[in-house]
PDB file of C-alpha atoms and ligand atoms in Angstrom:
ATOM      1  CA  MET A  37      10.438  -4.796  58.265  1.00  0.00           C
ATOM      2  CA  GLY A  38      13.986  -5.632  55.991  1.00  0.00           C
ATOM      3  CA  GLU A  39      15.880  -9.066  55.912  1.00  0.00           C
ATOM      4  CA  PHE A  40      18.719  -8.027  57.361  1.00  0.00           C
ATOM      5  CA  GLU A  41      16.435  -5.499  60.099  1.00  0.00           C
ATOM      6  CA  LEU A  42      14.833  -9.208  60.895  1.00  0.00           C
ATOM      7  CA  ILE A  43      18.797 -11.013  61.142  1.00  0.00           C
ATOM      8  CA  ALA A  44      19.436  -7.709  63.856  1.00  0.00           C
ATOM      9  CA  GLN A  45      16.129  -8.826  65.619  1.00  0.00           C
ATOM     10  CA  CYS A  46      17.590 -12.361  66.082  1.00  0.00           C
ATOM     11  CA  PHE A  47      20.916 -11.118  68.316  1.00  0.00           C
ATOM     12  CA  SER A  48      18.950  -8.135  70.008  1.00  0.00           C
ATOM     13  CA  GLN A  49      18.504 -10.488  73.182  1.00  0.00           C
ATOM     14  CA  ALA A  50      22.184 -12.738  72.871  1.00  0.00           C
ATOM     15  CA  GLY A  51      23.664 -12.730  76.256  1.00  0.00           C
ATOM     16  CA  ARG A  52      23.579 -12.357  80.251  1.00  0.00           C
ATOM     17  CA  SER A  53      21.637  -8.104  80.555  1.00  0.00           C
ATOM     18  CA  ARG A  54      24.632  -7.329  82.447  1.00  0.00           C
ATOM     19  CA  THR A  55      24.286  -3.442  84.518  1.00  0.00           C
ATOM     20  CA  ASP A  56      27.303  -2.523  82.831  1.00  0.00           C
ATOM     21  CA  VAL A  57      25.583  -1.948  79.666  1.00  0.00           C
ATOM     22  CA  VAL A  58      24.460   1.607  78.883  1.00  0.00           C
ATOM     23  CA  ILE A  59      23.294   1.330  75.335  1.00  0.00           C
ATOM     24  CA  GLY A  60      22.781  -2.377  73.679  1.00  0.00           C
ATOM     25  CA  VAL A  61      21.890  -2.815  70.139  1.00  0.00           C
ATOM     26  CA  GLY A  62      20.260  -1.141  68.220  1.00  0.00           C
ATOM     27  CA  ASP A  63      22.352   2.106  68.215  1.00  0.00           C
ATOM     28  CA  ASP A  64      24.845   3.256  66.447  1.00  0.00           C
ATOM     29  CA  GLY A  65      27.192   2.607  69.348  1.00  0.00           C
ATOM     30  CA  ALA A  66      26.394   0.272  72.272  1.00  0.00           C
ATOM     31  CA  VAL A  67      27.289   2.807  75.255  1.00  0.00           C
ATOM     32  CA  VAL A  68      29.374   0.419  78.581  1.00  0.00           C
ATOM     33  CA  GLN A  69      30.751   1.350  81.629  1.00  0.00           C
ATOM     34  CA  VAL A  70      34.127   0.508  82.305  1.00  0.00           C
ATOM     35  CA  ARG A  71      35.726  -0.336  85.441  1.00  0.00           C
ATOM     36  CA  ASP A  72      37.533   1.886  87.758  1.00  0.00           C
ATOM     37  CA  GLY A  73      40.920   0.272  88.770  1.00  0.00           C
ATOM     38  CA  PHE A  74      40.989  -2.689  86.051  1.00  0.00           C
ATOM     39  CA  ASP A  75      42.174  -2.617  81.658  1.00  0.00           C
ATOM     40  CA  LEU A  76      40.186  -3.382  79.178  1.00  0.00           C
ATOM     41  CA  VAL A  77      41.627  -6.718  77.416  1.00  0.00           C
ATOM     42  CA  VAL A  78      40.363  -6.716  73.611  1.00  0.00           C
ATOM     43  CA  THR A  79      40.019  -9.416  71.296  1.00  0.00           C
ATOM     44  CA  THR A  80      38.590 -10.996  67.651  1.00  0.00           C
ATOM     45  CA  ASP A  81      38.282 -13.956  66.381  1.00  0.00           C
ATOM     46  CA  THR A  82      36.976 -14.359  62.346  1.00  0.00           C
ATOM     47  CA  MET A  83      35.596 -17.665  61.401  1.00  0.00           C
ATOM     48  CA  VAL A  84      34.773 -18.420  57.459  1.00  0.00           C
ATOM     49  CA  GLU A  85      32.847 -20.971  56.035  1.00  0.00           C
ATOM     50  CA  GLY A  86      35.125 -23.184  54.217  1.00  0.00           C
ATOM     51  CA  VAL A  87      37.491 -22.789  56.123  1.00  0.00           C
ATOM     52  CA  HIS A  88      37.183 -22.922  59.572  1.00  0.00           C
ATOM     53  CA  PHE A  89      33.809 -24.545  59.947  1.00  0.00           C
ATOM     54  CA  PHE A  90      31.599 -26.573  57.418  1.00  0.00           C
ATOM     55  CA  PRO A  91      29.361 -25.513  55.184  1.00  0.00           C
ATOM     56  CA  ASP A  92      26.611 -28.028  57.434  1.00  0.00           C
ATOM     57  CA  VAL A  93      28.149 -27.737  60.837  1.00  0.00           C
ATOM     58  CA  ASP A  94      25.256 -27.434  62.915  1.00  0.00           C
ATOM     59  CA  PRO A  95      25.020 -23.298  63.275  1.00  0.00           C
ATOM     60  CA  ARG A  96      23.535 -24.476  67.153  1.00  0.00           C
ATOM     61  CA  ALA A  97      27.291 -25.140  68.058  1.00  0.00           C
ATOM     62  CA  LEU A  98      29.202 -23.127  65.110  1.00  0.00           C
ATOM     63  CA  GLY A  99      26.946 -20.200  67.344  1.00  0.00           C
ATOM     64  CA  HIS A 100      28.882 -21.615  70.690  1.00  0.00           C
ATOM     65  CA  LYS A 101      32.289 -22.864  68.728  1.00  0.00           C
ATOM     66  CA  LEU A 102      32.232 -18.737  67.952  1.00  0.00           C
ATOM     67  CA  VAL A 103      31.673 -17.150  71.739  1.00  0.00           C
ATOM     68  CA  ALA A 104      33.783 -19.830  73.368  1.00  0.00           C
ATOM     69  CA  VAL A 105      36.731 -19.114  71.286  1.00  0.00           C
ATOM     70  CA  ASN A 106      36.856 -16.045  71.408  1.00  0.00           C
ATOM     71  CA  VAL A 107      36.444 -15.909  75.301  1.00  0.00           C
ATOM     72  CA  SER A 108      39.072 -18.945  75.333  1.00  0.00           C
ATOM     73  CA  ASP A 109      41.607 -15.951  74.090  1.00  0.00           C
ATOM     74  CA  LEU A 110      40.815 -13.936  76.855  1.00  0.00           C
ATOM     75  CA  ALA A 111      40.698 -16.337  79.788  1.00  0.00           C
ATOM     76  CA  ALA A 112      44.490 -16.714  78.619  1.00  0.00           C
ATOM     77  CA  MET A 113      45.106 -13.664  79.662  1.00  0.00           C
ATOM     78  CA  GLY A 114      44.216 -13.747  83.106  1.00  0.00           C
ATOM     79  CA  ALA A 115      40.453 -11.741  82.341  1.00  0.00           C
ATOM     80  CA  GLU A 116      36.315 -11.587  82.761  1.00  0.00           C
ATOM     81  CA  PRO A 117      34.958 -11.702  79.879  1.00  0.00           C
ATOM     82  CA  ALA A 118      31.820  -8.546  79.319  1.00  0.00           C
ATOM     83  CA  TRP A 119      30.789  -7.392  75.847  1.00  0.00           C
ATOM     84  CA  LEU A 120      31.115  -9.389  72.472  1.00  0.00           C
ATOM     85  CA  SER A 121      30.215  -7.796  68.973  1.00  0.00           C
ATOM     86  CA  LEU A 122      29.762  -9.554  66.546  1.00  0.00           C
ATOM     87  CA  ALA A 123      29.666  -8.755  62.718  1.00  0.00           C
ATOM     88  CA  ILE A 124      28.511 -11.169  60.777  1.00  0.00           C
ATOM     89  CA  THR A 125      28.293 -11.956  56.638  1.00  0.00           C
ATOM     90  CA  LEU A 126      25.589 -14.051  54.715  1.00  0.00           C
ATOM     91  CA  PRO A 127      24.941 -15.364  51.262  1.00  0.00           C
ATOM     92  CA  LYS A 128      20.953 -15.757  52.550  1.00  0.00           C
ATOM     93  CA  VAL A 129      19.038 -15.984  54.864  1.00  0.00           C
ATOM     94  CA  GLU A 130      17.237 -19.072  56.427  1.00  0.00           C
ATOM     95  CA  ASP A 131      15.598 -18.209  59.240  1.00  0.00           C
ATOM     96  CA  ALA A 132      15.951 -21.205  61.327  1.00  0.00           C
ATOM     97  CA  TRP A 133      19.690 -21.442  60.847  1.00  0.00           C
ATOM     98  CA  LEU A 134      19.984 -18.177  61.888  1.00  0.00           C
ATOM     99  CA  GLN A 135      17.781 -18.936  64.957  1.00  0.00           C
ATOM    100  CA  ALA A 136      19.379 -21.670  65.710  1.00  0.00           C
ATOM    101  CA  PHE A 137      22.699 -20.227  64.869  1.00  0.00           C
ATOM    102  CA  ALA A 138      21.474 -17.057  67.623  1.00  0.00           C
ATOM    103  CA  GLU A 139      20.312 -19.307  70.073  1.00  0.00           C
ATOM    104  CA  GLY A 140      24.178 -21.186  70.052  1.00  0.00           C
ATOM    105  CA  LEU A 141      26.020 -18.099  70.593  1.00  0.00           C
ATOM    106  CA  SER A 142      23.294 -16.929  73.214  1.00  0.00           C
ATOM    107  CA  GLU A 143      23.435 -20.058  75.327  1.00  0.00           C
ATOM    108  CA  THR A 144      26.920 -18.945  75.606  1.00  0.00           C
ATOM    109  CA  ALA A 145      27.256 -15.336  76.029  1.00  0.00           C
ATOM    110  CA  ASP A 146      25.206 -16.190  79.349  1.00  0.00           C
ATOM    111  CA  TYR A 147      27.528 -19.348  80.217  1.00  0.00           C
ATOM    112  CA  TYR A 148      29.728 -16.897  80.376  1.00  0.00           C
ATOM    113  CA  ASN A 149      28.401 -13.582  81.363  1.00  0.00           C
ATOM    114  CA  CYS A 150      28.424 -11.875  78.841  1.00  0.00           C
ATOM    115  CA  GLN A 151      26.064  -9.574  77.044  1.00  0.00           C
ATOM    116  CA  LEU A 152      26.172  -8.964  72.820  1.00  0.00           C
ATOM    117  CA  ILE A 153      25.968  -5.602  72.323  1.00  0.00           C
ATOM    118  CA  GLY A 154      25.919  -4.548  69.322  1.00  0.00           C
ATOM    119  CA  GLY A 155      27.581  -5.931  65.189  1.00  0.00           C
ATOM    120  CA  ASP A 156      26.682  -5.514  61.354  1.00  0.00           C
ATOM    121  CA  THR A 157      25.599  -7.562  59.045  1.00  0.00           C
ATOM    122  CA  THR A 158      26.398  -7.887  55.360  1.00  0.00           C
ATOM    123  CA  ARG A 159      25.595  -9.534  52.347  1.00  0.00           C
ATOM    124  CA  GLY A 160      28.786 -11.904  50.797  1.00  0.00           C
ATOM    125  CA  PRO A 161      30.494 -15.074  50.869  1.00  0.00           C
ATOM    126  CA  LEU A 162      29.528 -16.726  55.110  1.00  0.00           C
ATOM    127  CA  THR A 163      31.604 -15.326  57.724  1.00  0.00           C
ATOM    128  CA  LEU A 164      31.162 -14.486  61.079  1.00  0.00           C
ATOM    129  CA  THR A 165      33.276 -12.216  63.496  1.00  0.00           C
ATOM    130  CA  VAL A 166      33.079 -11.428  67.668  1.00  0.00           C
ATOM    131  CA  ILE A 167      35.594  -9.192  69.155  1.00  0.00           C
ATOM    132  CA  ALA A 168      34.733 -10.332  73.235  1.00  0.00           C
ATOM    133  CA  LYS A 169      36.062  -7.241  75.845  1.00  0.00           C
ATOM    134  CA  GLY A 170      36.847  -8.015  79.562  1.00  0.00           C
ATOM    135  CA  PHE A 171      38.344  -7.047  82.395  1.00  0.00           C
ATOM    136  CA  VAL A 172      41.893  -7.553  83.885  1.00  0.00           C
ATOM    137  CA  PRO A 173      42.472  -6.063  86.944  1.00  0.00           C
ATOM    138  CA  ARG A 174      44.783  -2.471  86.179  1.00  0.00           C
ATOM    139  CA  GLY A 175      47.951  -4.554  85.171  1.00  0.00           C
ATOM    140  CA  LYS A 176      47.566  -8.007  85.862  1.00  0.00           C
ATOM    141  CA  ALA A 177      47.003  -9.085  82.033  1.00  0.00           C
ATOM    142  CA  ILE A 178      48.788 -12.373  81.705  1.00  0.00           C
ATOM    143  CA  THR A 179      50.736 -12.096  78.758  1.00  0.00           C
ATOM    144  CA  ARG A 180      53.167 -14.320  76.254  1.00  0.00           C
ATOM    145  CA  ALA A 181      56.001 -12.464  77.011  1.00  0.00           C
ATOM    146  CA  GLY A 182      56.575 -12.946  81.169  1.00  0.00           C
ATOM    147  CA  ALA A 183      58.725 -16.701  80.998  1.00  0.00           C
ATOM    148  CA  LYS A 184      62.085 -16.917  82.623  1.00  0.00           C
ATOM    149  CA  VAL A 185      64.416 -19.693  82.138  1.00  0.00           C
ATOM    150  CA  GLY A 186      63.407 -22.028  84.059  1.00  0.00           C
ATOM    151  CA  ASP A 187      59.852 -21.886  84.729  1.00  0.00           C
ATOM    152  CA  TYR A 188      57.711 -24.428  84.870  1.00  0.00           C
ATOM    153  CA  ILE A 189      55.628 -25.557  81.625  1.00  0.00           C
ATOM    154  CA  TYR A 190      51.712 -26.453  82.467  1.00  0.00           C
ATOM    155  CA  VAL A 191      48.752 -27.439  80.524  1.00  0.00           C
ATOM    156  CA  THR A 192      45.208 -27.729  81.341  1.00  0.00           C
ATOM    157  CA  GLY A 193      42.797 -30.794  79.844  1.00  0.00           C
ATOM    158  CA  THR A 194      44.255 -32.859  77.665  1.00  0.00           C
ATOM    159  CA  LEU A 195      45.652 -32.696  74.210  1.00  0.00           C
ATOM    160  CA  GLY A 196      44.521 -33.592  71.282  1.00  0.00           C
ATOM    161  CA  ASP A 197      40.539 -34.737  71.126  1.00  0.00           C
ATOM    162  CA  ALA A 198      39.855 -31.681  69.014  1.00  0.00           C
ATOM    163  CA  ALA A 199      42.001 -32.436  65.934  1.00  0.00           C
ATOM    164  CA  LEU A 200      39.881 -36.913  66.895  1.00  0.00           C
ATOM    165  CA  GLY A 201      36.908 -35.184  66.361  1.00  0.00           C
ATOM    166  CA  LEU A 202      37.786 -33.424  62.885  1.00  0.00           C
ATOM    167  CA  LYS A 203      38.535 -36.424  61.670  1.00  0.00           C
ATOM    168  CA  LEU A 204      36.238 -38.162  62.965  1.00  0.00           C
ATOM    169  CA  VAL A 205      33.731 -36.081  61.266  1.00  0.00           C
ATOM    170  CA  GLN A 206      35.926 -36.047  58.278  1.00  0.00           C
ATOM    171  CA  ASN A 207      35.529 -40.408  58.587  1.00  0.00           C
ATOM    172  CA  GLN A 208      38.776 -40.090  58.888  1.00  0.00           C
ATOM    173  CA  VAL A 209      39.243 -41.681  61.718  1.00  0.00           C
ATOM    174  CA  GLU A 210      36.702 -44.407  63.579  1.00  0.00           C
ATOM    175  CA  VAL A 211      36.196 -43.336  67.173  1.00  0.00           C
ATOM    176  CA  SER A 212      33.728 -46.670  69.582  1.00  0.00           C
ATOM    177  CA  LYS A 213      31.064 -45.843  70.704  1.00  0.00           C
ATOM    178  CA  LYS A 214      31.723 -45.383  74.206  1.00  0.00           C
ATOM    179  CA  HIS A 215      34.050 -42.640  73.186  1.00  0.00           C
ATOM    180  CA  ARG A 216      31.982 -41.225  70.187  1.00  0.00           C
ATOM    181  CA  ALA A 217      29.628 -39.254  72.192  1.00  0.00           C
ATOM    182  CA  HIS A 218      33.426 -36.981  73.894  1.00  0.00           C
ATOM    183  CA  ILE A 219      34.786 -36.158  71.050  1.00  0.00           C
ATOM    184  CA  LEU A 220      32.736 -34.737  69.156  1.00  0.00           C
ATOM    185  CA  GLN A 221      31.910 -32.608  72.763  1.00  0.00           C
ATOM    186  CA  ARG A 222      35.153 -31.194  72.750  1.00  0.00           C
ATOM    187  CA  PHE A 223      35.967 -30.432  68.772  1.00  0.00           C
ATOM    188  CA  HIS A 224      31.717 -28.666  68.498  1.00  0.00           C
ATOM    189  CA  TYR A 225      32.031 -27.290  71.623  1.00  0.00           C
ATOM    190  CA  PRO A 226      35.257 -26.113  72.758  1.00  0.00           C
ATOM    191  CA  THR A 227      35.255 -24.893  76.563  1.00  0.00           C
ATOM    192  CA  ALA A 228      37.137 -21.378  77.609  1.00  0.00           C
ATOM    193  CA  ARG A 229      39.255 -22.353  80.439  1.00  0.00           C
ATOM    194  CA  VAL A 230      37.512 -18.458  82.340  1.00  0.00           C
ATOM    195  CA  ALA A 231      37.840 -18.966  86.109  1.00  0.00           C
ATOM    196  CA  LEU A 232      41.213 -21.068  85.647  1.00  0.00           C
ATOM    197  CA  GLY A 233      42.634 -17.957  83.247  1.00  0.00           C
ATOM    198  CA  GLN A 234      41.393 -15.234  86.123  1.00  0.00           C
ATOM    199  CA  ALA A 235      42.851 -17.977  88.903  1.00  0.00           C
ATOM    200  CA  LEU A 236      46.369 -18.075  86.605  1.00  0.00           C
ATOM    201  CA  ARG A 237      46.918 -14.219  86.863  1.00  0.00           C
ATOM    202  CA  THR A 238      48.592 -14.735  90.606  1.00  0.00           C
ATOM    203  CA  ILE A 239      50.664 -17.392  89.983  1.00  0.00           C
ATOM    204  CA  ALA A 240      51.635 -17.594  86.505  1.00  0.00           C
ATOM    205  CA  SER A 241      54.995 -15.703  84.602  1.00  0.00           C
ATOM    206  CA  SER A 242      52.759 -16.448  80.740  1.00  0.00           C
ATOM    207  CA  ALA A 243      49.945 -17.725  79.470  1.00  0.00           C
ATOM    208  CA  MET A 244      48.123 -18.444  75.770  1.00  0.00           C
ATOM    209  CA  ASP A 245      45.244 -21.130  74.797  1.00  0.00           C
ATOM    210  CA  ILE A 246      45.843 -23.459  72.376  1.00  0.00           C
ATOM    211  CA  SER A 247      44.061 -23.169  69.596  1.00  0.00           C
ATOM    212  CA  ASP A 248      46.583 -23.994  66.484  1.00  0.00           C
ATOM    213  CA  GLY A 249      48.627 -27.394  68.752  1.00  0.00           C
ATOM    214  CA  LEU A 250      51.253 -26.957  71.076  1.00  0.00           C
ATOM    215  CA  CYS A 251      54.063 -26.867  68.330  1.00  0.00           C
ATOM    216  CA  GLY A 252      52.500 -24.185  66.858  1.00  0.00           C
ATOM    217  CA  ASP A 253      51.416 -22.475  69.507  1.00  0.00           C
ATOM    218  CA  LEU A 254      54.288 -22.816  72.946  1.00  0.00           C
ATOM    219  CA  PRO A 255      56.655 -21.545  70.439  1.00  0.00           C
ATOM    220  CA  HIS A 256      54.730 -17.996  70.620  1.00  0.00           C
ATOM    221  CA  ILE A 257      55.121 -17.888  74.498  1.00  0.00           C
ATOM    222  CA  LEU A 258      59.447 -18.624  73.547  1.00  0.00           C
ATOM    223  CA  ASN A 259      59.601 -16.125  70.417  1.00  0.00           C
ATOM    224  CA  ARG A 260      57.443 -13.201  72.715  1.00  0.00           C
ATOM    225  CA  SER A 261      59.104 -14.426  75.829  1.00  0.00           C
ATOM    226  CA  LYS A 262      63.145 -14.721  74.786  1.00  0.00           C
ATOM    227  CA  VAL A 263      63.437 -18.190  75.986  1.00  0.00           C
ATOM    228  CA  GLY A 264      62.992 -22.042  74.847  1.00  0.00           C
ATOM    229  CA  ALA A 265      62.043 -24.942  76.113  1.00  0.00           C
ATOM    230  CA  ILE A 266      62.074 -28.282  76.574  1.00  0.00           C
ATOM    231  CA  VAL A 267      58.710 -30.592  76.812  1.00  0.00           C
ATOM    232  CA  ASP A 268      58.475 -34.439  77.584  1.00  0.00           C
ATOM    233  CA  VAL A 269      56.631 -35.919  75.158  1.00  0.00           C
ATOM    234  CA  SER A 270      55.507 -39.077  77.951  1.00  0.00           C
ATOM    235  CA  LYS A 271      54.015 -35.669  79.996  1.00  0.00           C
ATOM    236  CA  ILE A 272      51.022 -34.897  77.287  1.00  0.00           C
ATOM    237  CA  PRO A 273      48.098 -35.043  79.254  1.00  0.00           C
ATOM    238  CA  MET A 274      45.642 -36.544  76.516  1.00  0.00           C
ATOM    239  CA  SER A 275      41.830 -38.545  77.434  1.00  0.00           C
ATOM    240  CA  GLN A 276      41.206 -41.904  77.085  1.00  0.00           C
ATOM    241  CA  ALA A 277      39.152 -41.775  73.962  1.00  0.00           C
ATOM    242  CA  LEU A 278      41.754 -40.915  71.842  1.00  0.00           C
ATOM    243  CA  LYS A 279      43.901 -43.590  73.638  1.00  0.00           C
ATOM    244  CA  ASP A 280      41.833 -45.870  72.898  1.00  0.00           C
ATOM    245  CA  SER A 281      41.021 -44.103  69.266  1.00  0.00           C
ATOM    246  CA  CYS A 282      44.621 -44.583  67.955  1.00  0.00           C
ATOM    247  CA  ASP A 283      48.141 -45.610  68.700  1.00  0.00           C
ATOM    248  CA  TRP A 284      50.392 -44.021  70.772  1.00  0.00           C
ATOM    249  CA  GLN A 285      51.895 -42.206  67.709  1.00  0.00           C
ATOM    250  CA  SER A 286      48.651 -40.051  65.828  1.00  0.00           C
ATOM    251  CA  ALA A 287      47.630 -40.094  69.471  1.00  0.00           C
ATOM    252  CA  LEU A 288      50.590 -37.738  70.198  1.00  0.00           C
ATOM    253  CA  GLN A 289      50.191 -36.089  66.210  1.00  0.00           C
ATOM    254  CA  CYS A 290      46.450 -34.716  67.710  1.00  0.00           C
ATOM    255  CA  ALA A 291      48.122 -33.426  70.817  1.00  0.00           C
ATOM    256  CA  LEU A 292      51.117 -31.288  69.798  1.00  0.00           C
ATOM    257  CA  SER A 293      49.927 -30.398  65.537  1.00  0.00           C
ATOM    258  CA  GLY A 294      46.116 -30.580  65.907  1.00  0.00           C
ATOM    259  CA  GLY A 295      44.119 -27.740  66.611  1.00  0.00           C
ATOM    260  CA  GLU A 296      41.149 -26.237  68.576  1.00  0.00           C
ATOM    261  CA  ASP A 297      41.518 -27.406  71.607  1.00  0.00           C
ATOM    262  CA  TYR A 298      41.333 -24.313  74.161  1.00  0.00           C
ATOM    263  CA  GLU A 299      43.280 -25.596  76.901  1.00  0.00           C
ATOM    264  CA  LEU A 300      46.193 -23.629  77.787  1.00  0.00           C
ATOM    265  CA  VAL A 301      49.649 -23.058  78.763  1.00  0.00           C
ATOM    266  CA  PHE A 302      51.098 -20.957  81.000  1.00  0.00           C
ATOM    267  CA  THR A 303      54.513 -21.294  82.606  1.00  0.00           C
ATOM    268  CA  VAL A 304      54.923 -20.830  86.361  1.00  0.00           C
ATOM    269  CA  PRO A 305      58.277 -19.442  88.177  1.00  0.00           C
ATOM    270  CA  GLU A 306      59.700 -22.349  90.402  1.00  0.00           C
ATOM    271  CA  ASN A 307      58.611 -20.671  93.861  1.00  0.00           C
ATOM    272  CA  LYS A 308      55.145 -20.382  93.256  1.00  0.00           C
ATOM    273  CA  ARG A 309      54.575 -24.202  91.743  1.00  0.00           C
ATOM    274  CA  GLY A 310      53.985 -24.801  95.738  1.00  0.00           C
ATOM    275  CA  SER A 311      50.701 -23.107  95.755  1.00  0.00           C
ATOM    276  CA  LEU A 312      49.933 -23.935  91.770  1.00  0.00           C
ATOM    277  CA  GLU A 313      47.839 -27.392  92.695  1.00  0.00           C
ATOM    278  CA  VAL A 314      45.910 -25.922  96.004  1.00  0.00           C
ATOM    279  CA  LEU A 315      45.073 -22.870  94.071  1.00  0.00           C
ATOM    280  CA  LEU A 316      43.934 -24.711  90.667  1.00  0.00           C
ATOM    281  CA  SER A 317      41.769 -27.425  92.420  1.00  0.00           C
ATOM    282  CA  PRO A 318      38.757 -25.874  92.879  1.00  0.00           C
ATOM    283  CA  TYR A 319      38.186 -25.246  89.044  1.00  0.00           C
ATOM    284  CA  GLY A 320      38.410 -29.159  88.116  1.00  0.00           C
ATOM    285  CA  VAL A 321      40.252 -29.004  85.560  1.00  0.00           C
ATOM    286  CA  PRO A 322      43.436 -30.973  85.656  1.00  0.00           C
ATOM    287  CA  ILE A 323      46.336 -30.044  85.201  1.00  0.00           C
ATOM    288  CA  SER A 324      49.861 -31.103  83.687  1.00  0.00           C
ATOM    289  CA  CYS A 325      53.395 -30.745  84.141  1.00  0.00           C
ATOM    290  CA  ILE A 326      54.851 -31.083  80.651  1.00  0.00           C
ATOM    291  CA  GLY A 327      59.027 -29.268  80.976  1.00  0.00           C
ATOM    292  CA  ARG A 328      60.535 -26.105  81.742  1.00  0.00           C
ATOM    293  CA  ILE A 329      61.947 -23.022  79.906  1.00  0.00           C
ATOM    294  CA  THR A 330      64.932 -22.944  78.848  1.00  0.00           C
ATOM    295  CA  GLY A 331      67.885 -20.580  77.869  1.00  0.00           C
ATOM    296  CA  LEU A 332      67.912 -21.594  74.226  1.00  0.00           C
ATOM    297  CA  ALA A 333      65.959 -18.749  72.759  1.00  0.00           C
ATOM    298  CA  GLY A 334      63.233 -19.710  70.509  1.00  0.00           C
ATOM    299  CA  LYS A 335      63.848 -22.777  70.835  1.00  0.00           C
ATOM    300  CA  LEU A 336      61.279 -25.805  70.920  1.00  0.00           C
ATOM    301  CA  GLU A 337      62.806 -29.294  72.304  1.00  0.00           C
ATOM    302  CA  LEU A 338      61.107 -32.217  72.507  1.00  0.00           C
ATOM    303  CA  LYS A 339      61.721 -35.263  74.659  1.00  0.00           C
ATOM    304  CA  GLN A 340      60.268 -38.636  74.962  1.00  0.00           C
ATOM    305  CA  GLY A 341      61.922 -39.277  78.535  1.00  0.00           C
ATOM    306  CA  ASP A 342      65.419 -38.824  78.831  1.00  0.00           C
ATOM    307  CA  GLN A 343      65.426 -39.556  75.327  1.00  0.00           C
ATOM    308  CA  PRO A 344      65.705 -36.505  72.241  1.00  0.00           C
ATOM    309  CA  PHE A 345      62.714 -37.417  70.357  1.00  0.00           C
ATOM    310  CA  THR A 346      61.931 -35.940  66.821  1.00  0.00           C
ATOM    311  CA  TYR A 347      58.761 -34.360  65.897  1.00  0.00           C
ATOM    312  CA  GLN A 348      58.308 -33.037  62.510  1.00  0.00           C
ATOM    313  CA  HIS A 349      55.760 -30.537  63.272  1.00  0.00           C
ATOM    314  CA  SER A 350      52.798 -29.941  60.865  1.00  0.00           C
ATOM    315  CA  GLY A 351      50.584 -27.675  62.263  1.00  0.00           C
ATOM    316  CA  TYR A 352      47.099 -25.728  60.719  1.00  0.00           C
ATOM    317  CA  GLN A 353      49.787 -22.963  58.987  1.00  0.00           C
ATOM    318  CA  HIS A 354      46.881 -20.299  58.320  1.00  0.00           C
ATOM    319  CA  PHE A 355      48.676 -18.512  55.055  1.00  0.00           C
TER     320      PHE A 355
HETATM  321 MG1   MG B  84      44.664 -17.181  72.145  1.00  0.00          MG
END
């Protein structure tokens, strides 16, 4: 057996066995059963060593994160995750590394009820690509294009923890013993807001996940919806761990420009606001209203209480 066949074997059982997979890993292509009355949502994310992760990262965490970031895009569309494909490029085969990576990937696929149905293995600089597929009831996907003037802007969870986690692993900040585990967990093991994303299908006018910081990502909704936004920075939810670990300015910088939180930002029309808290309370994920949609197309205004707030966004630029 060649080493790349060994790799294929590592991944042959990854994730939950789903009844809608007719042929999974091992043939020229996978065969899956699509559901009547549903649309298929497809998304791709690539992670490159030295760009998206450090060479010494725990391979189990890497496997987790690769699945979670892809599933997070499905969550942002209101989709139910179903299948994953994996393209893996490796400089060399290290059994222990590969085993731990495959376990992380498999556990997380399992957690989101996904099955790995195929992929490809090649030799080269370490690069990992997942294509995730999921279902939404026909015509019900939540897009970035539906925000309307007057809608309220919400985010899930807290923002900025992952950015602090990145600074922590780079030894740029000190984090007290009490908060270390939480911050590292948020950086290495992000949670995709899958159940909540599906609940938003009947409530949200637009949604996306926050991978490049609120100030980097919210403009995508504004541009696609041809609207503007006013956001009150004093309403941005931040964890106690973040607030205790740095001054307010630095914490806000993490929350607005730091990447990889994988929380959702979404907009809700006035007439849906009443049902929002009731419908979302079973999911146990706090939500915060941070602002409103305005008519100034493409313009993101920040304020602090009633005062204008000036802020230079320095989010991650891919190119
Ligand atoms: Mg996204």
